[in-house]
Amino acid sequence: MARTRGGGPRRRARPTVRRQAWGCALPSVHNAGAPTLIGSVQRALRLLEAVGSHSAGAPAKQLAREAGLPLPTAYHLLRTLTHEGYLRRESGVFVLGDAAERLAGGALQQKRRTMILDSLAHFRESVGAPVYFAVYREGEIEVVGVSDTPAGPACEEWAAFRETGHAHAIGQCLLGQLDEKTRRDHYDRHPVEPVTPYTVSDMHALEQRIGALGRMQPVTERQEYSLGTVCAAIPITAGDTAATMAISLPLHQEGRLLYAVNRLRSEVGALLSTLSFSISI
């Protein structure tokens, strides 16, 4: 044992332990179940909410008061948010910037997609088959959503849907809603070529088929895109956008196809009359 100059034993220093006011030692580790919260992020979000509540913007002092922040803290955060594009300062007031508007736009798109997927799930349960929703946007076929089940899986996209529109009911239904000039442009970019032995033979044959379609008549195809699969699609009225809903079934259930697609058309018509689905497109 070490000794002092006077010869007595030297006491070993004890580690310092911080204590709470009532004398109990603080735990040495954080509670693993408690979330880690970043105060500066919380304060910045409160400022963004305060700015968003004023369509014409608001000055820093007012925003600080509404967010419950000291004015110097609010100034620092407002400068940072402005630098990052989430806010803009105009005529002495702060308004939401482009970055915040992009976030809001993304949230709206997510909400619309959720509405579409919920509707597709309803249709799938009603008709007992996988259901697809697609649009023709900016010169391309875009499958917006699909609803299927493990027992009734959707058709596998083994060849890109946007490049093989001539071969499947979705594409043929969308192409049939376009004017001739727009279709020709599509064919120039995505030539009519065999996908299976049953695919429509050439552009002339495809145009004849499209010309023979009634205005709201379902489009059907049998193994033209995928062997062992039959499909049917119906046109959807969505403003100026060409849109369609479709179903697919295994070849051995081909006898159900027309009944199922007519059931789908009836269900879609009822939902569109409420405007809830058309607004979400």
Coordinates of C-alpha atoms in Angstrom, one line a residue:
M1 CA 0.0 0.0 0.0
A2 CA 1.4 3.5 -0.9
R3 CA 2.2 5.8 2.1
T4 CA 2.2 9.6 2.6
R5 CA 5.3 11.6 3.6
G6 CA 4.2 11.3 7.2
G7 CA 4.2 7.5 6.9
G8 CA 0.4 7.0 7.0
P9 CA -1.4 5.0 4.3
R10 CA -2.5 7.0 1.3
R11 CA -6.2 6.6 0.4
R12 CA -6.9 5.5 -3.1
A13 CA -9.0 8.0 -5.0
R14 CA -12.5 6.9 -5.8
P15 CA -13.9 7.4 -9.3
T16 CA -16.3 10.3 -9.4
V17 CA -19.9 9.3 -9.7
R18 CA -22.6 11.9 -10.6
R19 CA -25.6 11.8 -8.4
Q20 CA -29.1 13.0 -8.9
A21 CA -30.5 15.5 -6.4
W22 CA -32.0 12.7 -4.2
G23 CA -28.7 10.9 -3.9
C24 CA -29.0 8.0 -6.2
A25 CA -26.2 7.3 -8.7
L26 CA -27.2 8.0 -12.3
P27 CA -27.1 5.0 -14.6
S28 CA -23.9 4.7 -16.7
V29 CA -25.7 3.7 -19.8
H30 CA -28.7 5.2 -21.6
N31 CA -32.1 3.5 -21.6
A32 CA -31.9 1.2 -24.7
G33 CA -35.6 1.5 -25.3
A34 CA -35.7 5.3 -25.3
P35 CA -35.6 7.0 -28.7
T36 CA -32.7 9.4 -29.5
L37 CA -34.2 12.8 -30.3
I38 CA -32.2 15.6 -31.9
G39 CA -33.4 18.9 -30.4
S40 CA -32.2 21.1 -33.2
V41 CA -34.1 19.0 -35.7
Q42 CA -37.3 19.3 -33.6
R43 CA -36.9 23.1 -33.4
A44 CA -36.3 23.4 -37.1
L45 CA -39.5 21.3 -37.8
R46 CA -41.5 23.5 -35.5
L47 CA -40.3 26.6 -37.5
L48 CA -41.2 24.9 -40.8
E49 CA -44.7 24.2 -39.4
A50 CA -45.0 27.8 -38.3
V51 CA -44.0 29.1 -41.7
G52 CA -46.4 26.7 -43.4
S53 CA -49.3 28.0 -41.4
H54 CA -49.0 31.5 -43.0
S55 CA -49.8 31.5 -46.7
A56 CA -48.3 35.0 -47.1
G57 CA -45.3 34.3 -44.9
A58 CA -44.3 35.6 -41.5
P59 CA -41.4 37.6 -39.9
A60 CA -38.8 35.9 -37.8
K61 CA -40.1 37.4 -34.5
Q62 CA -43.5 36.0 -35.0
L63 CA -42.2 32.6 -36.1
A64 CA -40.0 32.4 -33.1
R65 CA -42.9 33.2 -30.8
E66 CA -45.2 30.6 -32.5
A67 CA -42.5 27.9 -32.4
G68 CA -41.7 28.7 -28.8
L69 CA -38.0 29.5 -29.5
P70 CA -35.6 32.2 -28.4
L71 CA -35.2 34.7 -31.1
P72 CA -31.4 34.1 -31.6
T73 CA -32.0 30.3 -32.0
A74 CA -34.8 31.0 -34.5
Y75 CA -32.6 33.3 -36.5
H76 CA -29.9 30.6 -36.8
L77 CA -32.4 28.0 -37.8
L78 CA -34.1 30.3 -40.3
R79 CA -30.8 31.1 -42.0
T80 CA -29.9 27.4 -42.2
L81 CA -33.3 26.4 -43.6
T82 CA -33.1 29.3 -46.2
H83 CA -29.6 28.2 -47.2
E84 CA -30.9 24.6 -47.8
G85 CA -33.8 25.8 -49.9
Y86 CA -36.6 24.9 -47.4
L87 CA -37.4 28.5 -46.9
R88 CA -37.2 31.8 -48.8
R89 CA -37.1 35.3 -47.5
E90 CA -39.2 37.8 -49.4
S91 CA -39.9 41.4 -48.3
G92 CA -38.9 40.7 -44.7
V93 CA -41.0 37.5 -44.2
F94 CA -40.2 33.8 -44.6
V95 CA -42.2 31.6 -46.9
L96 CA -41.8 27.9 -47.8
G97 CA -39.0 27.2 -50.4
D98 CA -38.7 24.8 -53.3
A99 CA -37.3 22.0 -51.2
A100 CA -40.3 22.1 -48.8
E101 CA -42.7 22.2 -51.8
R102 CA -41.0 19.1 -53.3
L103 CA -41.5 17.3 -50.0
A104 CA -45.2 18.2 -50.0
G105 CA -45.5 17.1 -53.6
G106 CA -43.9 13.8 -52.8
A107 CA -46.3 13.3 -49.9
L108 CA -49.2 14.0 -52.2
Q109 CA -48.0 11.4 -54.7
Q110 CA -47.6 8.8 -52.0
K111 CA -51.2 9.5 -50.9
R112 CA -52.4 9.1 -54.4
R113 CA -50.5 5.9 -54.9
T114 CA -52.0 4.5 -51.6
M115 CA -55.5 5.4 -52.8
I116 CA -54.9 3.6 -56.1
L117 CA -53.5 0.5 -54.5
D118 CA -56.4 0.3 -52.0
S119 CA -58.8 0.6 -55.0
L120 CA -57.0 -2.1 -56.9
A121 CA -57.1 -4.4 -53.9
H122 CA -60.9 -3.9 -53.7
F123 CA -61.3 -4.7 -57.4
R124 CA -59.0 -7.8 -57.0
E125 CA -61.2 -9.2 -54.3
S126 CA -64.3 -8.5 -56.3
V127 CA -63.3 -10.1 -59.6
G128 CA -61.0 -12.8 -58.1
A129 CA -58.0 -12.1 -60.4
P130 CA -54.9 -9.9 -60.4
V131 CA -55.7 -6.3 -61.3
Y132 CA -53.5 -3.8 -63.1
F133 CA -53.8 0.0 -63.5
A134 CA -51.7 1.7 -66.2
V135 CA -51.6 5.0 -68.1
Y136 CA -49.9 6.4 -71.2
R137 CA -47.7 9.2 -70.0
E138 CA -45.1 11.2 -71.8
G139 CA -45.0 8.8 -74.7
E140 CA -44.6 5.7 -72.6
I141 CA -46.8 2.9 -71.1
E142 CA -46.6 3.1 -67.3
V143 CA -48.0 0.5 -65.0
V144 CA -48.9 2.5 -62.0
G145 CA -50.0 -0.3 -59.7
V146 CA -50.7 -4.0 -59.5
S147 CA -52.7 -6.0 -56.9
D148 CA -52.4 -9.8 -56.7
T149 CA -52.2 -12.6 -54.2
P150 CA -49.8 -15.6 -53.7
A151 CA -52.7 -17.8 -54.9
G152 CA -53.4 -15.6 -57.9
P153 CA -50.1 -14.0 -58.9
A154 CA -49.8 -11.3 -61.5
C155 CA -48.3 -11.9 -64.9
E156 CA -44.5 -11.8 -64.6
E157 CA -42.9 -8.9 -66.6
W158 CA -40.4 -11.0 -68.4
A159 CA -40.2 -8.5 -71.2
A160 CA -40.5 -4.7 -70.5
F161 CA -44.2 -3.7 -70.6
R162 CA -43.4 -0.3 -72.0
E163 CA -41.5 -1.8 -74.9
T164 CA -44.1 -4.5 -75.7
G165 CA -47.3 -2.6 -75.6
H166 CA -48.4 -4.2 -78.9
A167 CA -48.4 -7.6 -77.3
H168 CA -50.5 -7.3 -74.2
A169 CA -54.0 -6.1 -73.5
I170 CA -52.8 -3.2 -71.3
G171 CA -50.8 -1.7 -74.2
Q172 CA -53.3 -2.4 -76.9
C173 CA -56.0 -0.7 -74.8
L174 CA -53.9 2.4 -74.2
L175 CA -52.7 2.6 -77.9
G176 CA -56.4 2.4 -78.9
Q177 CA -57.1 5.6 -77.0
L178 CA -54.4 7.5 -78.9
D179 CA -54.6 9.3 -82.2
E180 CA -53.0 7.7 -85.2
K181 CA -50.0 10.1 -85.2
T182 CA -49.2 9.4 -81.6
R183 CA -49.5 5.7 -82.2
R184 CA -47.1 5.9 -85.2
D185 CA -44.6 7.7 -83.1
H186 CA -44.9 4.9 -80.5
Y187 CA -44.3 2.3 -83.1
D188 CA -41.2 4.1 -84.3
R189 CA -39.7 3.9 -80.8
H190 CA -41.1 0.4 -79.9
P191 CA -41.5 -1.6 -83.2
V192 CA -44.2 -4.3 -83.4
E193 CA -42.2 -7.5 -83.1
P194 CA -43.1 -11.1 -82.0
V195 CA -42.9 -11.7 -78.3
T196 CA -44.5 -15.2 -78.4
P197 CA -45.7 -17.3 -81.3
Y198 CA -49.2 -15.8 -80.7
T199 CA -48.2 -12.1 -80.8
V200 CA -49.9 -9.9 -83.4
S201 CA -47.8 -10.3 -86.6
D202 CA -47.1 -6.7 -87.6
M203 CA -48.1 -3.1 -87.3
H204 CA -50.7 -3.3 -90.0
A205 CA -52.5 -6.2 -88.3
L206 CA -52.3 -4.4 -85.0
E207 CA -53.8 -1.2 -86.5
Q208 CA -56.7 -3.3 -88.0
R209 CA -57.4 -4.8 -84.6
I210 CA -57.4 -1.4 -82.9
G211 CA -59.6 0.1 -85.6
A212 CA -62.2 -2.7 -85.1
L213 CA -62.5 -2.0 -81.3
G214 CA -65.6 -0.4 -80.0
R215 CA -65.2 2.8 -77.9
M216 CA -65.5 1.2 -74.5
Q217 CA -65.1 -2.4 -75.6
P218 CA -62.7 -4.6 -73.5
V219 CA -59.4 -5.6 -75.2
T220 CA -58.5 -9.2 -74.8
E221 CA -55.3 -11.1 -75.7
R222 CA -54.5 -14.8 -75.5
Q223 CA -50.8 -15.8 -74.8
E224 CA -49.6 -12.8 -77.0
Y225 CA -47.3 -11.5 -74.2
S226 CA -46.9 -14.5 -71.9
L227 CA -47.4 -18.2 -72.7
G228 CA -50.1 -19.8 -70.5
T229 CA -51.8 -16.4 -69.7
V230 CA -54.8 -14.6 -71.0
C231 CA -55.5 -10.9 -70.3
A232 CA -58.3 -8.3 -70.7
A233 CA -58.3 -4.6 -70.3
I234 CA -60.9 -1.8 -70.2
P235 CA -60.3 1.9 -71.0
I236 CA -60.6 4.4 -68.2
T237 CA -61.7 8.0 -68.5
A238 CA -59.2 10.1 -66.7
G239 CA -59.4 13.6 -68.3
D240 CA -56.9 13.8 -71.1
T241 CA -54.8 10.9 -69.9
A242 CA -55.2 7.5 -71.6
A243 CA -55.7 5.0 -68.8
T244 CA -56.7 1.4 -68.4
M245 CA -57.4 -1.3 -65.9
A246 CA -56.7 -4.9 -66.7
I247 CA -56.9 -8.5 -65.4
S248 CA -54.9 -11.6 -66.1
L249 CA -55.8 -15.3 -65.7
P250 CA -54.0 -18.6 -66.3
L251 CA -54.9 -20.1 -69.6
H252 CA -56.9 -22.9 -68.1
Q253 CA -59.3 -20.3 -66.5
E254 CA -59.9 -18.5 -69.9
G255 CA -63.6 -19.2 -69.5
R256 CA -63.8 -16.7 -66.6
L257 CA -62.1 -13.9 -68.5
L258 CA -65.0 -12.1 -70.0
Y259 CA -67.2 -12.4 -66.9
A260 CA -64.3 -11.1 -64.7
V261 CA -63.5 -8.1 -67.0
N262 CA -67.2 -7.2 -67.2
R263 CA -67.4 -7.3 -63.4
L264 CA -64.4 -5.1 -63.2
R265 CA -65.9 -2.6 -65.6
S266 CA -69.1 -2.5 -63.4
E267 CA -67.0 -2.0 -60.2
V268 CA -64.8 0.7 -61.8
G269 CA -67.8 2.6 -63.1
A270 CA -69.3 2.7 -59.6
L271 CA -66.1 4.0 -58.0
L272 CA -65.5 6.6 -60.7
S273 CA -68.9 8.0 -60.1
T274 CA -67.8 9.0 -56.7
L275 CA -64.8 10.8 -58.2
S276 CA -62.5 9.4 -55.5
F277 CA -60.5 7.3 -57.9
S278 CA -60.4 9.7 -60.8
I279 CA -59.0 12.5 -58.6
S280 CA -56.2 10.2 -57.4
I281 CA -54.9 9.5 -60.9

